PDB file of C-alpha atoms in Angstrom:
ATOM      1  CA  MET A 246       0.000   0.000   0.000  1.00 46.00           C
ATOM      2  CA  ALA A 247       1.354   3.454  -0.900  1.00 45.00           C
ATOM      3  CA  PRO A 248       2.437   5.665   1.992  1.00 45.00           C
ATOM      4  CA  SER A 249      -0.200   8.102   3.179  1.00 44.00           C
ATOM      5  CA  THR A 250       0.147  11.635   1.810  1.00 45.00           C
ATOM      6  CA  SER A 251      -2.262  13.223   4.295  1.00 42.00           C
ATOM      7  CA  PRO A 252      -0.838  16.029   6.459  1.00 42.00           C
ATOM      8  CA  ARG A 253       0.671  15.016   9.811  1.00 37.00           C
ATOM      9  CA  HIS A 254      -1.131  15.987  13.001  1.00 36.00           C
ATOM     10  CA  ASP A 255       0.330  17.095  16.320  1.00 36.00           C
ATOM     11  CA  ARG A 256      -1.029  15.909  19.653  1.00 34.00           C
ATOM     12  CA  ALA A 257      -3.586  18.688  19.824  1.00 37.00           C
ATOM     13  CA  GLY A 258      -4.990  17.639  16.455  1.00 38.00           C
ATOM     14  CA  LEU A 259      -3.742  20.736  14.570  1.00 36.00           C
ATOM     15  CA  ARG A 260      -2.364  20.183  11.124  1.00 39.00           C
ATOM     16  CA  LEU A 261       1.292  21.162  11.065  1.00 38.00           C
ATOM     17  CA  TRP A 262       1.928  24.188   8.839  1.00 40.00           C
ATOM     18  CA  SER A 263      -1.799  24.901   8.702  1.00 46.00           C
ATOM     19  CA  PRO A 264      -3.022  28.487   9.282  1.00 44.00           C
ATOM     20  CA  ALA A 265      -4.272  27.466  12.716  1.00 44.00           C
ATOM     21  CA  PHE A 266      -0.861  26.092  13.630  1.00 38.00           C
ATOM     22  CA  PHE A 267       0.836  29.335  12.605  1.00 38.00           C
ATOM     23  CA  ALA A 268      -1.619  31.393  14.678  1.00 40.00           C
ATOM     24  CA  VAL A 269      -0.900  29.341  17.793  1.00 36.00           C
ATOM     25  CA  ALA A 270       2.846  29.534  17.165  1.00 41.00           C
ATOM     26  CA  ILE A 271       2.787  33.311  16.771  1.00 39.00           C
ATOM     27  CA  ILE A 272       0.815  33.784  19.995  1.00 40.00           C
ATOM     28  CA  ALA A 273       3.163  31.480  21.905  1.00 42.00           C
ATOM     29  CA  CYS A 274       6.253  33.257  20.612  1.00 38.00           C
ATOM     30  CA  GLY A 275       4.789  36.608  21.567  1.00 42.00           C
ATOM     31  CA  ALA A 276       4.124  35.432  25.096  1.00 42.00           C
ATOM     32  CA  MET A 277       7.649  34.048  25.422  1.00 40.00           C
ATOM     33  CA  TYR A 278       9.151  37.282  24.107  1.00 38.00           C
ATOM     34  CA  GLY A 279       7.128  39.361  26.523  1.00 41.00           C
ATOM     35  CA  ALA A 280       8.154  37.194  29.453  1.00 39.00           C
ATOM     36  CA  GLY A 281      11.789  37.294  28.410  1.00 39.00           C
ATOM     37  CA  PHE A 282      11.685  41.079  28.052  1.00 33.00           C
ATOM     38  CA  GLY A 283      10.209  41.462  31.516  1.00 34.00           C
ATOM     39  CA  ILE A 284      12.820  39.175  33.050  1.00 26.00           C
ATOM     40  CA  GLY A 285      15.557  41.063  31.227  1.00 30.00           C
ATOM     41  CA  ARG A 286      14.384  44.353  32.705  1.00 27.00           C
ATOM     42  CA  VAL A 287      14.634  42.878  36.185  1.00 24.00           C
ATOM     43  CA  LEU A 288      18.057  41.337  35.628  1.00 24.00           C
ATOM     44  CA  ASP A 289      19.684  44.311  33.955  1.00 27.00           C
ATOM     45  CA  GLY A 290      18.156  46.837  36.373  1.00 29.00           C
ATOM     46  CA  SER A 291      16.399  48.845  33.683  1.00 30.00           C
ATOM     47  CA  GLY A 292      12.984  48.320  35.255  1.00 34.00           C
ATOM     48  CA  SER A 293      11.518  50.934  37.573  1.00 36.00           C
ATOM     49  CA  HIS A 294      12.168  50.595  41.296  1.00 41.00           C
ATOM     50  CA  HIS A 295       8.453  50.155  41.896  1.00 41.00           C
ATOM     51  CA  PRO A 296       6.072  48.038  39.794  1.00 39.00           C
ATOM     52  CA  SER A 297       4.444  50.203  37.149  1.00 43.00           C
ATOM     53  CA  ALA A 298       1.172  48.398  37.817  1.00 42.00           C
ATOM     54  CA  THR A 299       0.872  50.449  41.004  1.00 57.00           C
ATOM     55  CA  VAL A 300      -0.340  53.389  38.925  1.00 63.00           C
ATOM     56  CA  PRO A 301      -3.294  52.301  36.755  1.00 60.00           C
ATOM     57  CA  ARG A 302      -2.977  53.250  33.107  1.00 66.00           C
ATOM     58  CA  SER A 303      -6.539  54.519  33.386  1.00 70.00           C
ATOM     59  CA  ILE A 304      -5.409  57.453  35.545  1.00 85.00           C
ATOM     60  CA  ASP A 305      -6.324  60.601  33.653  1.00 87.00           C
ATOM     61  CA  GLN A 306      -4.463  63.793  32.880  1.00 90.00           C
ATOM     62  CA  GLN A 307      -6.502  65.907  35.300  1.00 91.00           C
ATOM     63  CA  ALA A 308      -5.456  63.699  38.222  1.00 92.00           C
ATOM     64  CA  VAL A 309      -1.799  63.831  37.235  1.00 93.00           C
ATOM     65  CA  SER A 310      -2.007  67.616  36.774  1.00 94.00           C
ATOM     66  CA  THR A 311      -3.513  67.956  40.252  1.00 94.00           C
ATOM     67  CA  LEU A 312      -0.611  65.998  41.723  1.00 95.00           C
ATOM     68  CA  GLU A 313       1.769  68.198  39.770  1.00 96.00           C
ATOM     69  CA  ASN A 314       0.215  71.259  41.429  1.00 95.00           C
ATOM     70  CA  GLY A 315       0.983  69.659  44.772  1.00 96.00           C
ATOM     71  CA  LEU A 316       4.566  69.080  43.671  1.00 97.00           C
ATOM     72  CA  GLY A 317       4.790  72.759  42.792  1.00 96.00           C
ATOM     73  CA  LEU A 318       4.126  73.658  46.434  1.00 96.00           C
ATOM     74  CA  MET A 319       6.636  71.049  47.557  1.00 97.00           C
ATOM     75  CA  LYS A 320       9.244  72.613  45.285  1.00 97.00           C
ATOM     76  CA  SER A 321       8.433  76.087  46.622  1.00 96.00           C
ATOM     77  CA  ALA A 322       8.934  74.802  50.169  1.00 96.00           C
ATOM     78  CA  ARG A 323      12.287  73.347  49.164  1.00 96.00           C
ATOM     79  CA  GLY A 324      13.282  76.702  47.683  1.00 95.00           C
ATOM     80  CA  THR A 325      12.537  78.388  51.009  1.00 93.00           C
ATOM     81  CA  LEU A 326      14.818  75.955  52.834  1.00 94.00           C
ATOM     82  CA  ASP A 327      17.586  76.257  50.246  1.00 92.00           C
ATOM     83  CA  GLU A 328      17.591  80.043  50.463  1.00 91.00           C
ATOM     84  CA  TYR A 329      17.105  80.727  54.155  1.00 91.00           C
ATOM     85  CA  VAL A 330      17.708  77.603  56.219  1.00 91.00           C
ATOM     86  CA  LEU A 331      20.512  75.521  54.707  1.00 88.00           C
ATOM     87  CA  PRO A 332      23.068  78.394  54.787  1.00 87.00           C
ATOM     88  CA  ILE A 333      22.936  78.587  58.609  1.00 85.00           C
ATOM     89  CA  LEU A 334      25.421  75.696  58.711  1.00 76.00           C
ATOM     90  CA  PRO A 335      27.819  76.452  55.865  1.00 69.00           C
ATOM     91  CA  ASP A 336      30.384  74.124  54.375  1.00 65.00           C
ATOM     92  CA  ALA A 337      33.884  74.152  55.807  1.00 59.00           C
ATOM     93  CA  GLY A 338      35.692  77.411  55.148  1.00 60.00           C
ATOM     94  CA  GLN A 339      32.510  79.424  54.607  1.00 67.00           C
ATOM     95  CA  LYS A 340      31.144  81.928  57.087  1.00 70.00           C
ATOM     96  CA  SER A 341      27.722  81.426  58.650  1.00 73.00           C
ATOM     97  CA  PRO A 342      25.243  84.304  58.354  1.00 80.00           C
ATOM     98  CA  CYS A 343      24.593  83.806  62.102  1.00 86.00           C
ATOM     99  CA  THR A 344      20.850  84.071  61.552  1.00 90.00           C
ATOM    100  CA  LYS A 345      18.513  84.487  64.499  1.00 92.00           C
ATOM    101  CA  PRO A 346      17.015  81.108  65.424  1.00 93.00           C
ATOM    102  CA  SER A 347      13.486  82.525  65.432  1.00 95.00           C
ATOM    103  CA  ASP A 348      13.892  83.673  61.814  1.00 94.00           C
ATOM    104  CA  VAL A 349      15.112  80.240  60.796  1.00 94.00           C
ATOM    105  CA  VAL A 350      12.235  78.510  62.578  1.00 96.00           C
ATOM    106  CA  ASP A 351       9.750  80.817  60.849  1.00 97.00           C
ATOM    107  CA  LYS A 352      11.096  79.762  57.444  1.00 96.00           C
ATOM    108  CA  ILE A 353      10.970  76.076  58.351  1.00 97.00           C
ATOM    109  CA  ASN A 354       7.373  76.466  59.485  1.00 97.00           C
ATOM    110  CA  ASP A 355       6.591  78.230  56.203  1.00 97.00           C
ATOM    111  CA  ALA A 356       7.884  75.186  54.347  1.00 97.00           C
ATOM    112  CA  ILE A 357       5.814  72.838  56.513  1.00 97.00           C
ATOM    113  CA  THR A 358       2.732  74.964  55.844  1.00 97.00           C
ATOM    114  CA  GLN A 359       3.277  74.860  52.075  1.00 97.00           C
ATOM    115  CA  ARG A 360       3.548  71.074  52.065  1.00 97.00           C
ATOM    116  CA  THR A 361       0.457  70.722  54.227  1.00 97.00           C
ATOM    117  CA  GLN A 362      -1.370  73.044  51.832  1.00 96.00           C
ATOM    118  CA  ALA A 363      -0.390  70.757  48.953  1.00 96.00           C
ATOM    119  CA  VAL A 364      -2.211  67.890  50.674  1.00 95.00           C
ATOM    120  CA  ASP A 365      -5.207  69.887  51.876  1.00 94.00           C
ATOM    121  CA  GLU A 366      -5.923  71.747  48.635  1.00 93.00           C
ATOM    122  CA  PHE A 367      -4.857  69.353  45.913  1.00 93.00           C
ATOM    123  CA  VAL A 368      -3.884  65.823  46.841  1.00 93.00           C
ATOM    124  CA  GLY A 369      -6.340  65.066  49.644  1.00 89.00           C
ATOM    125  CA  PRO A 370      -9.487  65.953  47.660  1.00 92.00           C
ATOM    126  CA  LEU A 371      -8.146  64.038  44.657  1.00 90.00           C
ATOM    127  CA  GLY A 372      -7.855  60.904  46.755  1.00 83.00           C
ATOM    128  CA  GLN A 373     -11.505  61.204  47.748  1.00 84.00           C
ATOM    129  CA  THR A 374     -12.818  61.570  44.200  1.00 80.00           C
ATOM    130  CA  ASP A 375     -10.541  59.449  41.991  1.00 83.00           C
ATOM    131  CA  SER A 376      -9.754  55.897  43.067  1.00 85.00           C
ATOM    132  CA  ARG A 377      -7.395  55.483  40.101  1.00 84.00           C
ATOM    133  CA  ALA A 378      -5.030  57.992  41.737  1.00 89.00           C
ATOM    134  CA  ALA A 379      -5.130  56.259  45.134  1.00 89.00           C
ATOM    135  CA  ALA A 380      -1.603  54.820  44.964  1.00 89.00           C
ATOM    136  CA  LEU A 381       0.005  58.136  44.051  1.00 92.00           C
ATOM    137  CA  VAL A 382      -2.073  60.024  46.610  1.00 93.00           C
ATOM    138  CA  THR A 383      -0.931  57.638  49.346  1.00 93.00           C
ATOM    139  CA  GLU A 384       2.719  58.014  48.372  1.00 94.00           C
ATOM    140  CA  PHE A 385       2.394  61.800  48.171  1.00 96.00           C
ATOM    141  CA  LYS A 386       0.942  61.938  51.684  1.00 95.00           C
ATOM    142  CA  THR A 387       3.709  59.694  52.988  1.00 96.00           C
ATOM    143  CA  MET A 388       6.297  61.954  51.369  1.00 97.00           C
ATOM    144  CA  VAL A 389       4.800  65.076  52.968  1.00 98.00           C
ATOM    145  CA  SER A 390       4.385  63.440  56.367  1.00 97.00           C
ATOM    146  CA  ARG A 391       7.992  62.271  56.525  1.00 98.00           C
ATOM    147  CA  THR A 392       9.395  65.531  55.188  1.00 98.00           C
ATOM    148  CA  ASN A 393       7.457  67.611  57.691  1.00 98.00           C
ATOM    149  CA  ALA A 394       8.511  65.260  60.488  1.00 98.00           C
ATOM    150  CA  ALA A 395      12.145  65.774  59.486  1.00 97.00           C
ATOM    151  CA  ASP A 396      11.722  69.544  59.498  1.00 97.00           C
ATOM    152  CA  ARG A 397      10.196  69.430  62.974  1.00 97.00           C
ATOM    153  CA  ARG A 398      13.365  67.639  64.053  1.00 96.00           C
ATOM    154  CA  ARG A 399      15.316  70.428  62.389  1.00 95.00           C
ATOM    155  CA  ILE A 400      13.424  72.971  64.484  1.00 96.00           C
ATOM    156  CA  VAL A 401      14.494  71.141  67.664  1.00 96.00           C
ATOM    157  CA  PHE A 402      18.103  71.540  66.548  1.00 94.00           C
ATOM    158  CA  VAL A 403      17.701  75.222  65.650  1.00 94.00           C
ATOM    159  CA  ASP A 404      15.961  76.072  68.915  1.00 95.00           C
ATOM    160  CA  GLY A 405      18.576  74.152  70.911  1.00 94.00           C
ATOM    161  CA  ASP A 406      22.174  73.652  69.832  1.00 92.00           C
ATOM    162  CA  TYR A 407      22.086  76.223  67.047  1.00 92.00           C
ATOM    163  CA  ALA A 408      20.484  78.874  69.279  1.00 93.00           C
ATOM    164  CA  THR A 409      23.222  78.379  71.884  1.00 91.00           C
ATOM    165  CA  TRP A 410      25.879  78.775  69.203  1.00 89.00           C
ATOM    166  CA  GLN A 411      24.158  81.831  67.746  1.00 90.00           C
ATOM    167  CA  ARG A 412      23.987  83.570  71.134  1.00 90.00           C
ATOM    168  CA  SER A 413      27.743  83.183  71.413  1.00 88.00           C
ATOM    169  CA  GLY A 414      28.139  85.110  68.169  1.00 86.00           C
ATOM    170  CA  CYS A 415      28.513  82.014  65.996  1.00 84.00           C
ATOM    171  CA  THR A 416      32.153  81.720  67.007  1.00 81.00           C
ATOM    172  CA  GLY A 417      34.094  78.518  66.763  1.00 77.00           C
ATOM    173  CA  SER A 418      32.876  75.416  64.999  1.00 75.00           C
ATOM    174  CA  ALA A 419      29.213  75.041  64.172  1.00 77.00           C
ATOM    175  CA  PRO A 420      27.383  72.565  66.448  1.00 81.00           C
ATOM    176  CA  THR A 421      27.199  69.706  63.990  1.00 76.00           C
ATOM    177  CA  ASP A 422      29.254  66.675  64.954  1.00 67.00           C
ATOM    178  CA  ALA A 423      28.290  66.761  68.624  1.00 74.00           C
ATOM    179  CA  SER A 424      24.622  67.593  68.093  1.00 87.00           C
ATOM    180  CA  THR A 425      22.230  64.767  68.912  1.00 92.00           C
ATOM    181  CA  ALA A 426      19.343  66.906  67.659  1.00 93.00           C
ATOM    182  CA  LEU A 427      21.001  67.363  64.291  1.00 91.00           C
ATOM    183  CA  SER A 428      21.704  63.636  64.098  1.00 92.00           C
ATOM    184  CA  ASP A 429      18.021  62.957  64.782  1.00 95.00           C
ATOM    185  CA  PHE A 430      17.095  65.324  61.963  1.00 94.00           C
ATOM    186  CA  GLU A 431      19.449  63.604  59.543  1.00 93.00           C
ATOM    187  CA  THR A 432      17.932  60.211  60.359  1.00 95.00           C
ATOM    188  CA  ALA A 433      14.403  61.547  59.795  1.00 96.00           C
ATOM    189  CA  ASN A 434      15.515  63.334  56.649  1.00 96.00           C
ATOM    190  CA  SER A 435      16.905  60.094  55.227  1.00 96.00           C
ATOM    191  CA  ALA A 436      13.449  58.515  55.551  1.00 97.00           C
ATOM    192  CA  ALA A 437      11.940  61.584  53.885  1.00 97.00           C
ATOM    193  CA  GLN A 438      14.339  61.304  50.950  1.00 97.00           C
ATOM    194  CA  ASP A 439      13.400  57.642  50.505  1.00 97.00           C
ATOM    195  CA  ALA A 440       9.722  58.630  50.341  1.00 97.00           C
ATOM    196  CA  LYS A 441      10.462  61.330  47.768  1.00 98.00           C
ATOM    197  CA  ARG A 442      12.368  58.918  45.564  1.00 97.00           C
ATOM    198  CA  ALA A 443       9.546  56.384  45.817  1.00 96.00           C
ATOM    199  CA  PHE A 444       6.974  58.979  44.776  1.00 97.00           C
ATOM    200  CA  VAL A 445       8.815  60.390  41.769  1.00 97.00           C
ATOM    201  CA  ALA A 446       9.611  56.854  40.564  1.00 96.00           C
ATOM    202  CA  GLU A 447       5.848  56.318  40.274  1.00 93.00           C
ATOM    203  CA  PHE A 448       4.812  59.819  39.238  1.00 95.00           C
ATOM    204  CA  ASN A 449       7.272  60.518  36.423  1.00 96.00           C
ATOM    205  CA  PRO A 450       6.079  57.693  34.129  1.00 94.00           C
ATOM    206  CA  ALA A 451       2.448  58.739  34.686  1.00 92.00           C
ATOM    207  CA  ALA A 452       3.303  62.376  33.887  1.00 94.00           C
ATOM    208  CA  ALA A 453       5.192  61.342  30.762  1.00 94.00           C
ATOM    209  CA  ARG A 454       2.020  59.795  29.341  1.00 92.00           C
ATOM    210  CA  PHE A 455       0.475  63.257  29.105  1.00 92.00           C
ATOM    211  CA  GLY A 456       3.529  65.294  28.151  1.00 93.00           C
ATOM    212  CA  LEU A 457       3.829  66.825  31.631  1.00 94.00           C
ATOM    213  CA  GLN A 458       7.073  67.349  33.519  1.00 95.00           C
ATOM    214  CA  SER A 459       8.449  63.880  34.080  1.00 95.00           C
ATOM    215  CA  ASP A 460      11.956  64.493  35.403  1.00 96.00           C
ATOM    216  CA  TRP A 461      11.138  65.255  39.040  1.00 97.00           C
ATOM    217  CA  SER A 462      13.791  64.194  41.533  1.00 97.00           C
ATOM    218  CA  ALA A 463      13.978  64.008  45.321  1.00 96.00           C
ATOM    219  CA  SER A 464      16.270  67.061  45.315  1.00 95.00           C
ATOM    220  CA  ASP A 465      13.446  69.153  43.803  1.00 96.00           C
ATOM    221  CA  LEU A 466      11.207  68.466  46.769  1.00 96.00           C
TER     222      LEU A 466
END
């Protein structure tokens, strides 16, 4: 009897090289490629620090713009600190302005107020009306809470060790190395910086979808 010339069949009953077989093969290859790409991003470190799925792709431009308004107040608060507060303890070889502690504390409180305003006026209401923005709202609030907590530690330092140094005419070395209060601030500030980095890692990709500023960094805030 002559050998059969009918097409071979695989275990699933699909004719090899049939259109159906090609469709299944293409889908399978696509899935494997996608999985391999995802694994590659993890292994080579090119993936974001936080899973992108945290921020739903359904989040809309209005929500992202509202968060950006909040970031604007955060940046303004940072500008206040950079201009008036950070110079009170200059780098080695630079002279301190010997600013009155009460003036420094006023500026720190201004920064705290601006951040709180960002939550009260923009981010808080957004969290109540748009569930798609919930993840970013939570991270924004954490960022503000930790940053304000760090600045309250800074106030303890200014009212204590710095005030004592200022009353002496700001002579001798600034009270840095031996200041427990300043060390407490630096610990709290480290946690605040971590929260800022976590937020911008999530926010920047969402902002990029709508052509908004997407290069925010912890140092901006």
